[in-house]
Coordinates of C-alpha atoms in Angstrom, one line a residue:
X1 CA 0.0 0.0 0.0
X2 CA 1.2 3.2 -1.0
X3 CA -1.4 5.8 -0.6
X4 CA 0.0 8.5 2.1
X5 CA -2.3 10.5 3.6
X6 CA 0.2 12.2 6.1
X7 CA -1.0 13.1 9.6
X8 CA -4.3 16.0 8.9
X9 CA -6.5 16.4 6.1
X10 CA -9.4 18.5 5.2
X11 CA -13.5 16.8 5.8
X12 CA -15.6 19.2 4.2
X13 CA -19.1 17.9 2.1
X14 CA -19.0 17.5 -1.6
X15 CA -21.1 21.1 -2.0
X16 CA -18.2 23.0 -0.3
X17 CA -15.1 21.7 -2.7
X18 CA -13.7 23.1 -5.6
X19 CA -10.7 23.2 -7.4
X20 CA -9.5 26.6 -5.7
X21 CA -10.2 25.1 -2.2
X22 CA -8.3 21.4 -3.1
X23 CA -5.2 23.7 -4.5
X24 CA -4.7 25.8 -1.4
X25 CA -5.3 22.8 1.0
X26 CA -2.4 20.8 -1.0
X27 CA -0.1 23.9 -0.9
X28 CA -0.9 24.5 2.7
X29 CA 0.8 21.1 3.6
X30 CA -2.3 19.0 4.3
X31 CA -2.3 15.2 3.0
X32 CA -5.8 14.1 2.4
X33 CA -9.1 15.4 1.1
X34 CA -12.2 14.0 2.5
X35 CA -15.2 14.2 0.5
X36 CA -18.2 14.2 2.5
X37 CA -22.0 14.3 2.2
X38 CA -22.8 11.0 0.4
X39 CA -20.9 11.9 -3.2
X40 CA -22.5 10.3 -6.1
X41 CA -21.2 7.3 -7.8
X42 CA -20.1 8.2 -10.3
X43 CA -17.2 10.2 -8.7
X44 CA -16.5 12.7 -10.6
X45 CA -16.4 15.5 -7.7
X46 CA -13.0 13.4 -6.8
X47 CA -12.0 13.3 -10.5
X48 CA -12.1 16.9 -10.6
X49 CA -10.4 17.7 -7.2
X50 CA -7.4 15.5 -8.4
X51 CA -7.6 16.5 -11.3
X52 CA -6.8 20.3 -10.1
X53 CA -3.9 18.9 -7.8
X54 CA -0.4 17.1 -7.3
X55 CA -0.5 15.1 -4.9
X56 CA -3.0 15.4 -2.6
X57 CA -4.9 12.0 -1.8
X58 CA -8.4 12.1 -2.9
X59 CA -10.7 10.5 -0.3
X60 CA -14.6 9.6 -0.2
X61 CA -16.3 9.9 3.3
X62 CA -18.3 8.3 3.1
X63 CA -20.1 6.8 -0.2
X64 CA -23.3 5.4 1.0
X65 CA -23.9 1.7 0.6
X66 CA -28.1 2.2 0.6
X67 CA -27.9 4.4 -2.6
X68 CA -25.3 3.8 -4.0
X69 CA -24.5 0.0 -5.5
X70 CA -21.1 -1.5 -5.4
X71 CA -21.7 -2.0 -9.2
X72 CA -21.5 1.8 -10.1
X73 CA -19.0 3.2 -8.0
X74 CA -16.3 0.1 -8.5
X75 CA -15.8 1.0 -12.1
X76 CA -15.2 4.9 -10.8
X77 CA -13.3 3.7 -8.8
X78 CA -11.1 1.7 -10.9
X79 CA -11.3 4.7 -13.5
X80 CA -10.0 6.7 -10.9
X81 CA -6.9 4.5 -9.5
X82 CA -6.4 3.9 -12.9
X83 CA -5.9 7.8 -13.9
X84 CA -4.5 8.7 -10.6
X85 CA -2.4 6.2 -8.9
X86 CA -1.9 6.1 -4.7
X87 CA -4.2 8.9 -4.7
X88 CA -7.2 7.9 -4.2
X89 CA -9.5 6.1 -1.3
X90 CA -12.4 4.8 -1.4
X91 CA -14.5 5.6 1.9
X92 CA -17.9 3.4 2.4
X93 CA -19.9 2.9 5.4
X94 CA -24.1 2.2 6.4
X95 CA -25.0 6.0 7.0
X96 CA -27.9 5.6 9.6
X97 CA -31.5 4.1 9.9
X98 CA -33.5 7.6 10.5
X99 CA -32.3 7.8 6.8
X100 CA -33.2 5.1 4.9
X101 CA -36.4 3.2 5.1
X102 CA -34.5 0.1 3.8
X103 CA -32.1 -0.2 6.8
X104 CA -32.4 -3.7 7.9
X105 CA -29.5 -5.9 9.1
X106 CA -27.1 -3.3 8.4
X107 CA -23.6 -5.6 9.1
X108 CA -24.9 -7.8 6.5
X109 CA -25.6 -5.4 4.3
X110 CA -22.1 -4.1 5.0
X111 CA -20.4 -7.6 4.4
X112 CA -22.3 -7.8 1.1
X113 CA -21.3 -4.8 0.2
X114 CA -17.5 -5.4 0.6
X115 CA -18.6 -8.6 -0.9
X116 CA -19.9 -7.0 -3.9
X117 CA -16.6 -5.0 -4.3
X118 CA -14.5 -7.4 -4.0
X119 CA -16.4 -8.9 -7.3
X120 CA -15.6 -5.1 -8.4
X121 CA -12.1 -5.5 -7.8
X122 CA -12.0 -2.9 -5.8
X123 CA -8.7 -4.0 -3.7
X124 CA -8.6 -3.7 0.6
X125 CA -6.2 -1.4 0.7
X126 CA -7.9 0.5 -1.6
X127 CA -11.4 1.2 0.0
X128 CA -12.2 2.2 4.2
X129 CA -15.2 1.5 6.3
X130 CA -17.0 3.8 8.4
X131 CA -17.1 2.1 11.9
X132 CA -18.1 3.0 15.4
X133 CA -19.0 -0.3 17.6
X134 CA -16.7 -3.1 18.3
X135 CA -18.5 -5.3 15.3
X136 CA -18.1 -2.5 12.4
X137 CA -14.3 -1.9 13.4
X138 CA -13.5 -5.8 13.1
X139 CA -15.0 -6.1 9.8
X140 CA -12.8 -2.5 9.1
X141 CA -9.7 -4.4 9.8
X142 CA -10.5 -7.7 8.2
X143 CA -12.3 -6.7 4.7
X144 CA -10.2 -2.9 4.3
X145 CA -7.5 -1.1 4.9
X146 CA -9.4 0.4 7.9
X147 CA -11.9 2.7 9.9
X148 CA -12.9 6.4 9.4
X149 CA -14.7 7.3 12.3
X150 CA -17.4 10.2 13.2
X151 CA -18.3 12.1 15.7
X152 CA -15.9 10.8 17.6
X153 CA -13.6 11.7 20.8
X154 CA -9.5 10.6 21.2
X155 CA -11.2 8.3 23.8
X156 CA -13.1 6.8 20.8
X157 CA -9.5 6.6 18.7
X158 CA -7.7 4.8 21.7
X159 CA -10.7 2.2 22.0
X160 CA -10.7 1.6 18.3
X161 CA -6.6 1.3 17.7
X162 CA -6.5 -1.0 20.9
X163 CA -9.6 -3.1 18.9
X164 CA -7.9 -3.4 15.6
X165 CA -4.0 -3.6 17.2
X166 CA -1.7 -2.1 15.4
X167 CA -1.6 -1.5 11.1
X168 CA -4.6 -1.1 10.0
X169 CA -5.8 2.4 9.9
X170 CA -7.5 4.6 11.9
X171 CA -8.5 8.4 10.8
X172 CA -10.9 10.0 12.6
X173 CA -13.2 13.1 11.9
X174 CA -12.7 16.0 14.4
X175 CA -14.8 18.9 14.3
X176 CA -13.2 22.3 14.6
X177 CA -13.8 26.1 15.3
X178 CA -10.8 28.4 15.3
X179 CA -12.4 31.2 17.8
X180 CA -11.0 31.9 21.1
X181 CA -14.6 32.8 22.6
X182 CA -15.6 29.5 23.9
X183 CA -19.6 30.9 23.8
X184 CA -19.5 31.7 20.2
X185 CA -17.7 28.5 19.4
X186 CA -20.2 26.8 20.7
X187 CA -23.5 28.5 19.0
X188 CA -21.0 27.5 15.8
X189 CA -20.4 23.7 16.5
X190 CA -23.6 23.1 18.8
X191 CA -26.3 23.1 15.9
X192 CA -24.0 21.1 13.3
X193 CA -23.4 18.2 16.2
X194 CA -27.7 18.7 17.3
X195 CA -29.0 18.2 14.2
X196 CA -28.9 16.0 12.7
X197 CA -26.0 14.0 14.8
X198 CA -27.7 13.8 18.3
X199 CA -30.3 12.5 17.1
X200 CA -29.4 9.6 15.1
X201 CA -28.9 6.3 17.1
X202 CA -25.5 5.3 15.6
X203 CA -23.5 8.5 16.6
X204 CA -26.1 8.6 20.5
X205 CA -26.0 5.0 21.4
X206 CA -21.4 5.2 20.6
X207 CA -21.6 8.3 22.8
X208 CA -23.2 6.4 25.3
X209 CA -20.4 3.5 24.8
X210 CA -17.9 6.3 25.6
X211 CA -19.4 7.3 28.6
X212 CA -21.6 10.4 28.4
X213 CA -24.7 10.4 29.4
X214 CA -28.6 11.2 28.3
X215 CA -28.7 14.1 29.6
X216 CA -25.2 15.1 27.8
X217 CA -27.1 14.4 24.5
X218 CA -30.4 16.0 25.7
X219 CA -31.6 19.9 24.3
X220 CA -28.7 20.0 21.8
X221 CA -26.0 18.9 24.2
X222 CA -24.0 20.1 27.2
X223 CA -21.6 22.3 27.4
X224 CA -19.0 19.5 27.8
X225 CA -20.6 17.4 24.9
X226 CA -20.0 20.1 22.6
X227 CA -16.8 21.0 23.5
X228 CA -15.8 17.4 23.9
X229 CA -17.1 17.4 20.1
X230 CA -15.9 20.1 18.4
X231 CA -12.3 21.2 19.7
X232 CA -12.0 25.2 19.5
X233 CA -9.6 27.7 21.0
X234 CA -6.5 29.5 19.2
X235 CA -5.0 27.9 16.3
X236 CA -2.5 26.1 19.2
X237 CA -5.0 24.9 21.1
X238 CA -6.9 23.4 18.6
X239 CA -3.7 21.7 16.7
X240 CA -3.4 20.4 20.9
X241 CA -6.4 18.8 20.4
X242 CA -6.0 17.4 17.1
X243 CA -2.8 15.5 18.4
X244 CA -4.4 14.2 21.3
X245 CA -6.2 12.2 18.7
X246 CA -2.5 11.2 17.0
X247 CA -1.5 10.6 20.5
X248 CA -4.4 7.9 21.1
X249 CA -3.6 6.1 18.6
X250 CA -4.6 7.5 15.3
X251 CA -2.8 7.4 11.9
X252 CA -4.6 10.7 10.5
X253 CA -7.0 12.9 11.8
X254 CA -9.9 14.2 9.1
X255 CA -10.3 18.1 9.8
X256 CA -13.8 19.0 9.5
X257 CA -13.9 23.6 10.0
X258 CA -17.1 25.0 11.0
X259 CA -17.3 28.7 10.8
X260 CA -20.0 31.4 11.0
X261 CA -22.4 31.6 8.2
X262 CA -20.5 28.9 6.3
X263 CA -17.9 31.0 5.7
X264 CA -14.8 30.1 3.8
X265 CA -12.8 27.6 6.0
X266 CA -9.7 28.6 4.1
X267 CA -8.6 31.2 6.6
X268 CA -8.9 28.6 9.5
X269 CA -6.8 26.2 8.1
X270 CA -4.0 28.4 7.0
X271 CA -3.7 28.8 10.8
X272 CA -3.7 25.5 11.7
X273 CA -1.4 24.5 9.3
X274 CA 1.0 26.7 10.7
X275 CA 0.1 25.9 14.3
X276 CA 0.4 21.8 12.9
X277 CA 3.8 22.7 11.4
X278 CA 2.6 21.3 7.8
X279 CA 5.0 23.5 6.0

């Protein structure tokens, strides 16, 4: 396996990406672009982002197994390895039953799945699976190259390296807001964590796991749930609390910027990668 990802990309949804965003993010050191939001199929929001950069690995986060078949995105995929090789990742995962009014036995749908792109020959170590529970992150380990957790805490990262032992990888998502004012950092983060994350059962029932409580999760989420959630501070503090997830085990952490009135992240991450020393 060659793909490098380095140690901190950028999450952002498909919507939010362009050429001029993937460009600055590669110059500013970073070593991955995750595509969120359920990309199509087809993939060509990942064809045009490589296409517009070096070297930059080209990541899905996640393609959704309930609408999107195995049969349409393994030839994209192949197209794409083909085109750009080492620089590209195929991200898949369940998304979550409030959702989909198909979601029934969702790890055997998720076997089948890696099933079905094995048939695609879409190799291991070319594809990841969004995990959060003890079952999910096995399969992660034993059908891909590894897990790309949500919503998750460095807590979270240290349970799922010490489930999978050491190689296969582990990059979690970590919510950020580059504002020293703790109060509006929170009004920032709290309503992209409420809705629609504290109310799905996946991401509340794995916050339970880790040890917070109902009444964390309840009316939008405590204080300490949101903070726990969505790391903010100075550009230093937050690169602190991007390590910790390094530090717990992690191989690369998924930067996901939240700012006011869905600004631009750009200006966010220029800090950080300074504070994170990409350059």
């Amino acid at each position: 396996m060659t793909i490098q990802l380095g140690k901190y990309g950028l999450w952002r949804g498909w919507p939010g990406l362009d050429a001029q965003i993937a460009a600055e993010v590669e110059a500013l050191g970073y070593g991955a672009i995750w595509i969120g939001g359920s990309p199509r199929g087809d993939l060509k929001i990942a064809e045009s982002l490589l296409a517009a950069t070096e070297r930059i690995v080209v990541a899905t986060s996640i393609v959704n197994m309930w609408s999107t078949p195995a049969s349409e995105v393994g030839p994209s995929y192949r197209r794409l390895a083909e085109a750009y090789p080492d620089r590209f990742l195929l991200g898949v995962g369940i998304g979550h039953p409030e959702a989909v009014k198909e979601y029934r036995k969702p790890y055997a749908t998720m076997v089948e799945y890696l099933d079905a792109l094995d048939a695609e020959k879409v190799p291991r170590h070319g594809r990841a699976l969004a995990a959060l529970g003890p079952r999910a992150l096995r399969l992660s380990a034993d059908r891909t190259w590894g897990t790309l957790p949500y919503l998750t805490t460095p807590e979270h990262t240290r349970q799922a390296r010490e489930a999978l032992g050491p190689g296969p990888l582990v990059a979690p998502e970590q919510k950020v807001v580059v504002d020293t004012d703790a109060q509006r950092a929170r009004s920032i983060g709290r309503p992209v964590v409420a809705t629609p994350y504290l109310k799905l059962r996946n991401y509340t029932s794995n916050l339970l796991r880790l040890g917070w409580t109902e009444d964390d999760i309840a009316d939008d989420g405590s204080d300490a749930l949101i903070d726990a959630l969505v790391a903010h501070g100075d550009a230093a503090t937050v690169a602190g609390r991007l390590a910790a997830h390094l530090d717990a085990g992690a191989d690369h952490v998924a930067v996901q910027v939240l700012t006011a009135d869905n600004a631009s992240p750009l200006p966010a991450l220029r800090e950080l990668s300074a504070a994170l020393h990409l350059r």
